[in-house]
Amino acid sequence: MKKDKLRERVLVELEKLISLSCKNPNGSKKYEELHIALLKKYYNATNVTIDYHRHRIKMEVIEDDSLYDPKTVNTYLPTFYTNLLFNNLCKFLISCVEKDNKSIGFYTQLLNSFRKSNNRLEVV
């Protein structure tokens, strides 16, 4: 029961943060990093760039996940170039949010890092 509430809270907080970040995506480098982290997680991608003006996302998606080994340096992984267009960035990013346990843990770390960076900005 508590895990379900915690999971729901993380998802709600993440959606709020995504909505806030989409209001002015060019306003903060941290918001762009959030968007890129979500896309990298969902698509298992590298070299993600977002062109907010043209509503375009460019990235390289790893073809075969079984070849990726986090314990070694991966100098060559087969990837394919992808060029995505979006109408509404906020809806697109929210659709990339996964609800499995591994993803919830990733989103929790993302939210915590965002809170820490915001606290530092307020103090300075």
Coordinates of C-alpha atoms in Angstrom, one line a residue:
M1 CA 0.0 0.0 0.0
K2 CA 2.7 2.5 1.0
K3 CA 4.8 1.5 -2.1
D4 CA 1.8 2.3 -4.4
K5 CA 1.4 5.7 -2.8
L6 CA 5.1 6.4 -3.0
R7 CA 5.1 5.3 -6.7
E8 CA 2.1 7.6 -7.4
R9 CA 3.7 10.5 -5.6
V10 CA 6.9 10.1 -7.6
L11 CA 5.0 10.0 -10.9
V12 CA 2.9 13.1 -9.9
E13 CA 6.0 15.1 -8.9
L14 CA 7.7 14.1 -12.1
E15 CA 4.7 15.2 -14.2
K16 CA 4.6 18.5 -12.4
L17 CA 8.3 19.0 -13.0
I18 CA 7.9 18.1 -16.7
S19 CA 5.0 20.6 -17.0
L20 CA 7.0 23.3 -15.3
S21 CA 10.1 22.7 -17.5
C22 CA 8.1 22.8 -20.7
K23 CA 6.7 26.3 -20.0
N24 CA 10.1 27.8 -20.7
P25 CA 12.5 25.0 -21.9
N26 CA 15.2 27.5 -23.0
G27 CA 15.1 29.2 -19.7
S28 CA 17.3 26.7 -17.9
K29 CA 20.1 24.3 -18.8
K30 CA 18.8 22.0 -16.0
Y31 CA 15.4 21.7 -17.7
E32 CA 17.1 20.7 -21.0
E33 CA 19.2 18.1 -19.0
L34 CA 15.9 16.8 -17.5
H35 CA 14.4 16.4 -21.0
I36 CA 17.5 14.6 -22.3
A37 CA 17.7 12.3 -19.3
L38 CA 14.0 11.2 -19.8
L39 CA 14.6 10.6 -23.5
K40 CA 17.8 8.7 -23.0
K41 CA 16.1 6.5 -20.4
Y42 CA 13.0 5.8 -22.5
Y43 CA 14.7 5.2 -25.9
N44 CA 18.0 3.9 -24.6
A45 CA 19.7 6.6 -26.7
T46 CA 22.9 8.5 -26.9
N47 CA 23.8 11.9 -28.4
V48 CA 20.4 13.3 -27.7
T49 CA 19.8 16.9 -28.9
I50 CA 16.5 18.9 -28.7
D51 CA 15.7 21.7 -31.1
Y52 CA 12.9 23.4 -29.2
H53 CA 12.3 26.0 -32.0
R54 CA 11.8 23.4 -34.8
H55 CA 10.1 20.8 -32.5
R56 CA 12.7 18.2 -33.3
I57 CA 14.6 15.6 -31.3
K58 CA 17.8 14.0 -32.8
M59 CA 19.4 11.0 -31.2
E60 CA 21.2 7.7 -31.7
V61 CA 19.3 4.7 -30.4
I62 CA 21.2 1.6 -29.4
E63 CA 20.1 -1.3 -31.6
D64 CA 20.8 -4.3 -29.4
D65 CA 20.6 -3.9 -25.6
S66 CA 22.3 -7.2 -25.0
L67 CA 25.6 -5.9 -26.4
Y68 CA 25.7 -3.1 -23.7
D69 CA 27.7 -4.0 -20.6
P70 CA 27.8 -1.2 -18.0
K71 CA 30.9 -2.9 -16.4
T72 CA 33.1 -2.3 -19.4
V73 CA 33.9 0.6 -21.7
N74 CA 31.7 0.3 -24.7
T75 CA 33.7 1.8 -27.6
Y76 CA 31.4 0.5 -30.2
L77 CA 27.7 -0.1 -29.9
P78 CA 25.5 -0.4 -33.0
T79 CA 23.1 2.5 -33.1
F80 CA 20.8 4.1 -35.6
Y81 CA 20.1 7.7 -36.1
T82 CA 16.6 8.9 -35.3
N83 CA 15.0 12.2 -36.0
L84 CA 11.6 12.7 -34.1
L85 CA 9.2 15.5 -34.5
F86 CA 6.8 16.5 -31.7
N87 CA 3.8 18.8 -31.5
N88 CA 3.6 19.2 -27.8
L89 CA 6.8 18.6 -25.8
C90 CA 5.1 18.3 -22.5
K91 CA 2.7 15.6 -23.7
F92 CA 5.5 13.8 -25.5
L93 CA 7.8 13.7 -22.5
I94 CA 5.0 12.5 -20.2
S95 CA 4.3 9.7 -22.6
C96 CA 7.9 8.6 -22.2
V97 CA 7.5 8.1 -18.5
E98 CA 7.5 4.4 -17.6
K99 CA 5.9 3.0 -14.5
D100 CA 8.1 -0.1 -13.7
N101 CA 10.1 -0.3 -10.5
K102 CA 13.5 0.3 -12.1
S103 CA 12.1 3.5 -13.8
I104 CA 10.6 4.7 -10.6
G105 CA 14.0 4.5 -8.9
F106 CA 15.6 6.4 -11.7
Y107 CA 12.9 9.1 -11.5
T108 CA 13.3 9.4 -7.8
Q109 CA 17.0 10.0 -8.2
L110 CA 16.2 12.6 -10.9
L111 CA 13.8 14.4 -8.7
N112 CA 16.2 14.4 -5.8
S113 CA 19.0 15.8 -7.9
F114 CA 16.7 18.5 -9.1
R115 CA 15.7 19.4 -5.5
K116 CA 19.4 19.6 -4.4
S117 CA 20.3 21.8 -7.3
N118 CA 17.4 24.1 -6.6
N119 CA 18.3 24.4 -3.0
R120 CA 21.8 25.3 -3.8
L121 CA 20.6 28.1 -6.1
E122 CA 18.4 29.5 -3.4
V123 CA 21.2 29.6 -0.8
V124 CA 23.8 31.3 -3.1

